[in-house]
CSV table of C-alpha atoms in Angstrom, one decimal:
chain,number,residue,atom,x,y,z
R,1,UNK,CA,-184.7,22.0,2.7
R,2,UNK,CA,-181.5,23.1,1.0
R,3,UNK,CA,-181.4,24.0,-2.7
R,4,UNK,CA,-179.1,25.8,-5.0
R,5,UNK,CA,-179.9,29.3,-6.2
R,6,UNK,CA,-178.6,31.7,-8.9
R,7,UNK,CA,-175.9,32.7,-6.5
R,8,UNK,CA,-174.4,29.2,-6.9
R,9,UNK,CA,-174.2,29.3,-10.8
R,10,UNK,CA,-170.7,30.7,-11.3
R,11,UNK,CA,-169.7,31.9,-14.8
R,12,UNK,CA,-172.6,31.2,-17.2
R,13,UNK,CA,-171.6,33.4,-20.1
R,14,UNK,CA,-172.7,31.5,-23.3
R,15,UNK,CA,-174.3,28.7,-21.3
R,16,UNK,CA,-177.9,27.7,-22.4
R,17,UNK,CA,-180.1,28.0,-19.4
R,18,UNK,CA,-183.6,26.4,-19.5
R,19,UNK,CA,-185.8,28.5,-17.2
R,20,UNK,CA,-189.2,27.1,-16.2
R,21,UNK,CA,-191.5,30.1,-15.6
R,22,UNK,CA,-195.3,30.5,-15.1
R,23,UNK,CA,-196.5,32.5,-18.1
R,24,UNK,CA,-200.1,31.3,-17.9
R,25,UNK,CA,-201.5,34.8,-17.7
R,26,UNK,CA,-205.2,35.8,-18.2
R,27,UNK,CA,-205.8,37.4,-21.6
R,28,UNK,CA,-208.6,39.3,-23.3
R,29,UNK,CA,-207.9,38.8,-27.0
R,30,UNK,CA,-204.3,39.8,-27.5
R,31,UNK,CA,-204.1,41.8,-24.3
R,32,UNK,CA,-202.7,40.5,-21.0
R,33,UNK,CA,-205.2,41.5,-18.3
R,34,UNK,CA,-202.9,40.7,-15.3
R,35,UNK,CA,-199.1,40.7,-15.8
R,36,UNK,CA,-198.3,39.7,-12.2
R,37,UNK,CA,-196.7,36.4,-13.3
R,38,UNK,CA,-194.7,38.2,-16.1
R,39,UNK,CA,-193.3,40.6,-13.5
R,40,UNK,CA,-192.5,37.7,-11.1
R,41,UNK,CA,-190.4,36.1,-13.9
R,42,UNK,CA,-188.5,39.3,-14.7
R,43,UNK,CA,-185.8,39.3,-11.9
R,44,UNK,CA,-184.5,35.8,-12.9
R,45,UNK,CA,-184.7,36.3,-16.7
R,46,UNK,CA,-183.0,39.7,-16.5
R,47,UNK,CA,-180.3,38.5,-14.1
R,48,UNK,CA,-179.4,35.5,-16.3
R,49,UNK,CA,-179.4,37.6,-19.4
R,50,UNK,CA,-177.2,40.3,-17.8
R,51,UNK,CA,-174.7,37.5,-16.8
R,52,UNK,CA,-174.4,36.5,-20.5
R,53,UNK,CA,-176.5,33.3,-20.4
R,54,UNK,CA,-178.6,32.3,-23.4
R,55,UNK,CA,-182.0,32.2,-21.7
R,56,UNK,CA,-184.6,29.7,-22.9
R,57,UNK,CA,-188.0,30.1,-21.3
R,58,UNK,CA,-190.1,27.0,-20.8
R,59,UNK,CA,-193.8,27.4,-19.8
R,60,UNK,CA,-197.3,26.1,-20.4
R,61,UNK,CA,-200.3,28.0,-21.4
R,62,UNK,CA,-203.8,26.7,-20.8
R,63,UNK,CA,-204.8,23.0,-21.2
R,64,UNK,CA,-204.3,22.1,-24.9
R,65,UNK,CA,-205.5,18.8,-26.2
R,66,UNK,CA,-203.3,19.4,-29.2
R,67,UNK,CA,-201.2,22.3,-30.6
R,68,UNK,CA,-203.4,25.2,-31.3
R,69,UNK,CA,-202.7,28.9,-32.2
R,70,UNK,CA,-205.0,30.1,-29.4
R,71,UNK,CA,-202.7,28.5,-26.8
R,72,UNK,CA,-199.4,29.4,-28.4
R,73,UNK,CA,-196.9,31.2,-26.2
R,74,UNK,CA,-196.1,33.3,-29.3
R,75,UNK,CA,-198.7,35.7,-28.0
R,76,UNK,CA,-196.9,36.2,-24.7
R,77,UNK,CA,-193.6,37.3,-26.3
R,78,UNK,CA,-194.4,40.9,-26.7
R,79,UNK,CA,-196.0,41.4,-23.3
R,80,UNK,CA,-193.0,39.7,-21.7
R,81,UNK,CA,-190.6,41.9,-23.7
R,82,UNK,CA,-192.5,45.0,-22.5
R,83,UNK,CA,-192.1,43.9,-18.9
R,84,UNK,CA,-188.5,43.1,-19.3
R,85,UNK,CA,-187.7,46.2,-21.3
R,86,UNK,CA,-185.6,44.1,-23.7
R,87,UNK,CA,-186.0,42.0,-26.8
R,88,UNK,CA,-187.5,38.5,-26.5
R,89,UNK,CA,-187.5,36.0,-29.3
R,90,UNK,CA,-190.0,33.2,-29.9
R,91,UNK,CA,-188.9,29.7,-30.9
R,92,UNK,CA,-191.4,27.1,-32.2
R,93,UNK,CA,-190.7,23.4,-31.5
R,94,UNK,CA,-190.2,22.9,-35.2
R,95,UNK,CA,-186.5,23.6,-35.9
R,96,UNK,CA,-185.9,24.6,-32.3
R,97,UNK,CA,-182.3,23.3,-32.1
R,98,UNK,CA,-181.3,25.2,-35.2
R,99,UNK,CA,-183.0,28.4,-33.9
R,100,UNK,CA,-181.4,28.1,-30.4
R,101,UNK,CA,-178.0,27.7,-32.1
R,102,UNK,CA,-178.4,31.2,-33.5
R,103,UNK,CA,-178.9,32.9,-30.1
R,104,UNK,CA,-176.1,35.0,-28.6
R,105,UNK,CA,-175.1,35.5,-25.0
R,106,UNK,CA,-177.7,37.6,-23.2
R,107,UNK,CA,-180.5,36.7,-25.6
R,108,UNK,CA,-183.8,35.6,-24.2
R,109,UNK,CA,-186.2,33.3,-26.1
R,110,UNK,CA,-189.6,31.8,-25.2
R,111,UNK,CA,-190.0,28.3,-26.4
R,112,UNK,CA,-193.5,27.0,-27.5
R,113,UNK,CA,-196.1,25.7,-25.0
R,114,UNK,CA,-194.6,22.7,-23.2
R,115,UNK,CA,-198.0,21.1,-23.2
R,116,UNK,CA,-198.0,20.8,-26.9
R,117,UNK,CA,-196.0,17.7,-26.2
R,118,UNK,CA,-198.4,15.0,-25.0
R,119,UNK,CA,-195.8,13.5,-22.7
R,120,UNK,CA,-195.1,16.8,-20.8
R,121,UNK,CA,-197.8,16.2,-18.1
R,122,UNK,CA,-196.8,12.5,-17.9
R,123,UNK,CA,-193.2,13.4,-17.2
R,124,UNK,CA,-192.3,11.2,-20.2
R,125,UNK,CA,-188.5,10.6,-20.2
R,126,UNK,CA,-188.4,11.1,-23.9
R,127,UNK,CA,-189.9,14.6,-23.5
R,128,UNK,CA,-187.5,15.4,-20.7
R,129,UNK,CA,-184.6,14.5,-22.9
R,130,UNK,CA,-186.1,16.5,-25.8
R,131,UNK,CA,-186.1,19.6,-23.5
R,132,UNK,CA,-182.7,18.8,-21.9
R,133,UNK,CA,-181.0,18.6,-25.3
R,134,UNK,CA,-181.6,22.4,-25.7
R,135,UNK,CA,-179.9,23.4,-22.5
R,136,UNK,CA,-176.8,23.1,-20.2
R,137,UNK,CA,-178.5,24.2,-17.0
R,138,UNK,CA,-182.0,24.1,-15.5
R,139,UNK,CA,-183.6,26.8,-13.4
R,140,UNK,CA,-187.1,26.3,-11.9
R,141,UNK,CA,-188.7,29.7,-11.2
R,142,UNK,CA,-192.3,28.5,-11.2
R,143,UNK,CA,-193.5,27.6,-7.7
R,144,UNK,CA,-197.1,27.8,-8.9
R,145,UNK,CA,-196.4,24.7,-11.0
R,146,UNK,CA,-194.2,22.9,-8.5
R,147,UNK,CA,-197.0,20.6,-7.3
R,148,UNK,CA,-197.0,18.9,-10.7
R,149,UNK,CA,-194.4,16.3,-11.6
R,150,UNK,CA,-194.2,17.2,-15.2
R,151,UNK,CA,-191.3,17.0,-17.6
R,152,UNK,CA,-190.6,20.7,-17.4
R,153,UNK,CA,-191.2,21.1,-13.7
R,154,UNK,CA,-189.6,18.0,-12.2
R,155,UNK,CA,-188.0,15.7,-14.8
R,156,UNK,CA,-185.5,18.2,-16.0
R,157,UNK,CA,-184.1,18.7,-12.5
R,158,UNK,CA,-182.8,15.1,-12.6
R,159,UNK,CA,-180.9,15.4,-15.9
R,160,UNK,CA,-179.4,18.9,-15.8
R,161,UNK,CA,-177.7,20.8,-13.0
R,162,UNK,CA,-180.8,22.3,-11.2
R,163,UNK,CA,-181.2,25.7,-9.4
R,164,UNK,CA,-184.1,27.7,-8.0
R,165,UNK,CA,-184.8,31.1,-9.7
R,166,UNK,CA,-185.3,34.3,-7.7
R,167,UNK,CA,-189.1,33.9,-7.6
R,168,UNK,CA,-189.0,30.3,-6.5
R,169,UNK,CA,-186.3,31.2,-3.9
R,170,UNK,CA,-188.4,34.0,-2.5
R,171,UNK,CA,-191.4,31.7,-2.2
R,172,UNK,CA,-189.6,28.9,-0.5
R,173,UNK,CA,-187.8,31.2,1.9
R,174,UNK,CA,-191.2,32.9,2.8
R,175,UNK,CA,-192.9,29.6,3.3
R,176,UNK,CA,-190.1,28.3,5.5
R,177,UNK,CA,-190.6,31.4,7.8
R,178,UNK,CA,-194.4,30.9,7.8
R,179,UNK,CA,-194.7,27.2,8.7
R,180,UNK,CA,-191.3,25.5,8.3
R,181,UNK,CA,-189.5,27.2,11.2
R,182,UNK,CA,-191.9,30.0,12.2
R,183,UNK,CA,-191.6,32.3,15.2
R,184,UNK,CA,-194.5,31.5,17.6
R,185,UNK,CA,-197.2,32.2,18.3
R,186,UNK,CA,-198.5,31.4,14.8
R,187,UNK,CA,-201.9,32.2,13.5
R,188,UNK,CA,-203.6,30.8,10.4
R,189,UNK,CA,-206.6,32.3,8.6
R,190,UNK,CA,-208.4,29.7,6.5
R,191,UNK,CA,-211.5,30.8,4.7
R,192,UNK,CA,-213.5,29.8,1.7
R,193,UNK,CA,-216.8,28.2,0.8
R,194,UNK,CA,-216.4,24.6,1.7
R,195,UNK,CA,-214.7,22.6,4.4
R,196,UNK,CA,-214.4,19.7,1.9
R,197,UNK,CA,-211.9,21.5,-0.2
R,198,UNK,CA,-209.6,22.3,2.8
R,199,UNK,CA,-209.9,19.3,5.0
R,200,UNK,CA,-206.2,18.4,4.6
R,201,UNK,CA,-205.2,22.0,5.2
R,202,UNK,CA,-207.1,22.2,8.5
R,203,UNK,CA,-205.9,18.8,9.7
R,204,UNK,CA,-202.3,19.8,9.0
R,205,UNK,CA,-202.6,23.3,10.5
R,206,UNK,CA,-204.0,22.3,13.9
R,207,UNK,CA,-200.7,20.6,14.8
R,208,UNK,CA,-198.6,23.5,13.5
R,209,UNK,CA,-200.3,26.8,14.6
R,210,UNK,CA,-201.4,28.3,17.9
R,211,UNK,CA,-204.5,30.1,16.5
R,212,UNK,CA,-206.7,28.8,13.7
R,213,UNK,CA,-209.2,31.4,12.4
R,214,UNK,CA,-211.9,29.8,10.3
R,215,UNK,CA,-214.0,32.0,8.1
R,216,UNK,CA,-216.2,31.9,5.0
R,217,UNK,CA,-218.8,29.2,4.4
R,218,UNK,CA,-216.4,26.8,6.2
R,219,UNK,CA,-217.2,28.5,9.5
R,220,UNK,CA,-220.9,27.7,9.1
R,221,UNK,CA,-220.1,23.9,9.0
R,222,UNK,CA,-218.1,24.3,12.3
R,223,UNK,CA,-220.8,26.3,13.9
R,224,UNK,CA,-223.4,23.7,12.9
R,225,UNK,CA,-221.2,21.0,14.3
R,226,UNK,CA,-221.4,22.9,17.7
R,227,UNK,CA,-225.2,22.9,17.5
R,228,UNK,CA,-225.7,26.4,16.0
R,229,UNK,CA,-228.7,26.7,13.7
R,230,UNK,CA,-227.2,28.5,10.7
R,231,UNK,CA,-230.5,29.0,8.8
R,232,UNK,CA,-230.1,28.7,5.1
R,233,UNK,CA,-226.4,29.5,5.1
R,234,UNK,CA,-224.0,27.6,2.9
R,235,UNK,CA,-223.1,24.6,5.1
R,236,UNK,CA,-221.9,21.1,4.6
R,237,UNK,CA,-224.0,19.3,7.2
R,238,UNK,CA,-222.6,15.9,6.2
R,239,UNK,CA,-219.2,17.1,7.4
R,240,UNK,CA,-220.1,18.2,10.9
R,241,UNK,CA,-218.6,15.0,12.3
R,242,UNK,CA,-215.3,15.7,10.6
R,243,UNK,CA,-215.5,19.3,11.9
R,244,UNK,CA,-215.8,18.0,15.4
R,245,UNK,CA,-212.8,15.7,14.8
R,246,UNK,CA,-210.7,18.7,13.7
R,247,UNK,CA,-211.9,20.7,16.8
R,248,UNK,CA,-210.9,17.8,19.0
R,249,UNK,CA,-207.5,17.5,17.4
R,250,UNK,CA,-207.0,21.2,17.8
R,251,UNK,CA,-207.9,20.9,21.5
R,252,UNK,CA,-205.3,18.1,22.0
R,253,UNK,CA,-202.6,20.2,20.2
R,254,UNK,CA,-203.4,23.3,22.3
R,255,UNK,CA,-204.5,25.2,19.1
R,256,UNK,CA,-207.2,27.8,19.7
R,257,UNK,CA,-209.9,27.6,17.0
R,258,UNK,CA,-211.6,31.0,16.4
R,259,UNK,CA,-215.2,30.8,15.1
R,260,UNK,CA,-217.3,34.0,14.7
R,261,UNK,CA,-219.7,34.7,17.5
R,262,UNK,CA,-221.4,37.6,15.8
R,263,UNK,CA,-222.2,37.5,12.1
R,264,UNK,CA,-223.7,39.6,9.3
R,265,UNK,CA,-226.8,37.9,7.8
R,266,UNK,CA,-229.1,38.6,4.9
R,267,UNK,CA,-232.1,36.9,3.3
R,268,UNK,CA,-230.7,37.1,-0.2
R,269,UNK,CA,-227.3,36.8,-1.7
R,270,UNK,CA,-226.7,40.0,-3.7
R,271,UNK,CA,-225.0,43.4,-3.4
R,272,UNK,CA,-226.1,45.6,-0.6
R,273,UNK,CA,-229.3,43.8,0.5
R,274,UNK,CA,-231.0,44.5,3.9
R,275,UNK,CA,-228.7,43.0,6.6
R,276,UNK,CA,-228.6,42.3,10.3
R,277,UNK,CA,-225.6,41.9,12.6
R,278,UNK,CA,-226.5,39.2,15.2
R,279,UNK,CA,-225.2,36.7,17.6
R,280,UNK,CA,-224.7,33.4,15.9
R,281,UNK,CA,-227.5,31.9,18.0
R,282,UNK,CA,-229.9,34.5,16.6
R,283,UNK,CA,-229.8,33.6,12.9
R,284,UNK,CA,-233.3,33.2,11.5
R,285,UNK,CA,-234.4,30.2,9.5
R,286,UNK,CA,-234.6,32.2,6.3
R,287,UNK,CA,-231.3,34.1,6.7
R,288,UNK,CA,-227.8,33.2,5.6
R,289,UNK,CA,-224.5,34.1,7.2
R,290,UNK,CA,-222.4,36.1,4.7
R,291,UNK,CA,-219.7,37.7,6.8
R,292,UNK,CA,-218.1,37.8,10.2
R,293,UNK,CA,-219.4,40.4,12.5
R,294,UNK,CA,-217.5,43.5,13.8
R,295,UNK,CA,-217.1,42.4,17.4
R,296,UNK,CA,-215.6,39.0,16.3
R,297,UNK,CA,-213.3,40.8,13.9
R,298,UNK,CA,-212.0,43.1,16.6
R,299,UNK,CA,-211.3,40.1,18.8
R,300,UNK,CA,-209.5,38.4,15.9
R,301,UNK,CA,-207.4,41.5,15.5
R,302,UNK,CA,-206.5,41.4,19.2
R,303,UNK,CA,-205.5,37.8,18.8
R,304,UNK,CA,-203.2,38.7,15.8
R,305,UNK,CA,-201.5,41.3,18.0
R,306,UNK,CA,-200.2,38.5,20.2
R,307,UNK,CA,-198.8,36.6,17.3
R,308,UNK,CA,-195.5,36.7,15.5
R,309,UNK,CA,-196.4,34.8,12.3
R,310,UNK,CA,-199.5,34.7,10.1
R,311,UNK,CA,-200.5,32.4,7.2
R,312,UNK,CA,-203.6,33.4,5.3
R,313,UNK,CA,-205.6,31.5,2.7
R,314,UNK,CA,-209.2,32.5,1.9
R,315,UNK,CA,-211.6,35.3,2.8
R,316,UNK,CA,-213.7,35.6,6.0
R,317,UNK,CA,-216.9,36.4,4.1
R,318,UNK,CA,-218.4,36.7,0.7
R,319,UNK,CA,-215.9,39.5,0.1
R,320,UNK,CA,-216.6,39.9,-3.6
R,321,UNK,CA,-220.1,41.3,-2.8
R,322,UNK,CA,-220.5,44.5,-0.7
R,323,UNK,CA,-221.0,44.9,2.2
R,324,UNK,CA,-219.7,41.3,3.0
R,325,UNK,CA,-216.1,42.4,2.4
R,326,UNK,CA,-216.0,44.3,5.6
R,327,UNK,CA,-214.5,41.6,7.9
R,328,UNK,CA,-211.8,40.5,5.4
R,329,UNK,CA,-210.8,44.1,4.7
R,330,UNK,CA,-210.7,45.0,8.4
R,331,UNK,CA,-208.6,42.0,9.5
R,332,UNK,CA,-206.3,42.3,6.5
R,333,UNK,CA,-205.6,45.9,7.4
R,334,UNK,CA,-204.8,45.0,11.0
R,335,UNK,CA,-202.4,42.3,9.7
R,336,UNK,CA,-200.8,44.7,7.3
R,337,UNK,CA,-200.3,47.3,10.1
R,338,UNK,CA,-198.7,44.8,12.4
R,339,UNK,CA,-196.4,43.7,9.5
R,340,UNK,CA,-195.4,47.2,8.7
R,341,UNK,CA,-194.6,47.8,12.4
R,342,UNK,CA,-192.3,44.8,12.4
R,343,UNK,CA,-194.5,42.8,14.8
R,344,UNK,CA,-195.7,40.1,12.4
R,345,UNK,CA,-194.4,38.0,9.5
R,346,UNK,CA,-197.4,37.6,7.2
R,347,UNK,CA,-197.6,35.2,4.3
R,348,UNK,CA,-200.7,34.9,2.2
R,349,UNK,CA,-201.6,32.9,-0.9
R,350,UNK,CA,-204.4,31.6,-3.2
R,351,UNK,CA,-206.3,33.4,-5.9
R,352,UNK,CA,-209.2,34.6,-3.7
R,353,UNK,CA,-206.8,35.7,-1.0
R,354,UNK,CA,-204.7,37.8,-3.4
R,355,UNK,CA,-207.8,39.4,-4.8
R,356,UNK,CA,-209.1,40.1,-1.3
R,357,UNK,CA,-205.8,41.7,-0.1
R,358,UNK,CA,-205.6,43.8,-3.3
R,359,UNK,CA,-209.2,44.8,-2.6
R,360,UNK,CA,-208.2,45.9,0.9
R,361,UNK,CA,-205.3,47.8,-0.6
R,362,UNK,CA,-202.7,46.0,1.6
R,363,UNK,CA,-201.2,43.2,-0.6
R,364,UNK,CA,-197.9,45.1,-0.8
R,365,UNK,CA,-197.7,45.5,3.0
R,366,UNK,CA,-197.7,41.7,3.7
R,367,UNK,CA,-194.3,40.1,4.1
R,368,UNK,CA,-195.0,37.8,1.1
R,369,UNK,CA,-198.0,37.2,-1.1
R,370,UNK,CA,-197.9,34.1,-3.2
R,371,UNK,CA,-199.7,34.0,-6.6
R,372,UNK,CA,-199.7,30.2,-6.6
R,373,UNK,CA,-203.0,28.5,-6.2
R,374,UNK,CA,-202.8,24.7,-6.0
R,375,UNK,CA,-199.2,24.6,-5.0
R,376,UNK,CA,-199.7,27.0,-2.1
R,377,UNK,CA,-202.7,24.9,-0.9
R,378,UNK,CA,-200.8,21.7,-1.1
R,379,UNK,CA,-197.9,23.3,0.8
R,380,UNK,CA,-200.4,24.3,3.5
R,381,UNK,CA,-201.6,20.7,3.5
R,382,UNK,CA,-198.0,19.6,4.4
R,383,UNK,CA,-197.5,17.8,1.1
R,384,UNK,CA,-194.2,17.4,-0.6
R,385,UNK,CA,-194.1,19.3,-3.9
R,386,UNK,CA,-192.4,17.3,-6.7
R,387,UNK,CA,-190.9,20.4,-8.4
R,388,UNK,CA,-189.4,21.6,-5.1
R,389,UNK,CA,-188.2,18.2,-3.9
R,390,UNK,CA,-186.3,17.7,-7.2
R,391,UNK,CA,-184.3,20.9,-6.4
R,392,UNK,CA,-183.0,19.5,-3.1
């Protein structure tokens, strides 16, 4: 798709720019425990400020039923200012027009939680106009909220000149390289606990990629569909028929599906229990599969070496509990090494995925790591994202 970026803005000195950011950061009391989203917002906010715009930040925080101090964006102002290294003001919705009128070129202000308006999530035209009255230009820099057609994520793009911020631009360009117009062969790693949560992803990917690597509890459902006794492993036995349909679709699309042939099993789900590494056909009735085995991981690494593009969503095993992080860490490090060597374009996304890549120490070596959850997943499902479509 084509969309305008900050490069297309022209002279914006003194113009009021409404910037939709994702400031929905985790907090412990008054302390931000992960400022990734604040750092992602920094390039756009700093650039607009440096060009003399009056920067007005729109964002949501939590899921308020009504305005409440606990979910006020006032508490994000200081952490954001610390990241930006410049002053940031806070503007409540009460008297916002008067407060905005006092701002000078280069000033940055965070407006109150957009979800304090009941019509925000309904994309209410009255709320859209309420927001639009404060600005001259709209910039969407929040890909992670782009799957929602809300007033601040989609509605504003239809009533003000609309542009993609730097974070949004980077995300869309990376996704285009990954699945839009990728260099083949393309591999996709899809992990996670349940097939049911990623059915649409799998159905979409088999027609798009050359190698589909299935891990996590999802792989157990596919193994069971092929007649493997997975013991007491997490498995959606009622979806084995669907798994077979996906395997059949992959076969027709010449997509190679990779399932583990050796696995790490244990009788209890806890840190460092007694384990065995066995062929998938040797899982005992009282054992559960908790990770992909080393032989299969080595084979998966060899498959990645033949590929030019990789999309990754979800871990291969129960990576949060040792030693069941081994497969995810090993394959992530292989992908990172191939990326660093210039042999692979690697794009990853989703909360568990980001945590797994950070755990493996390789997140900064991937071509692009998306912090978006639902939006990244919907993009992998091939769905049109309202907030992105509105920029086109």
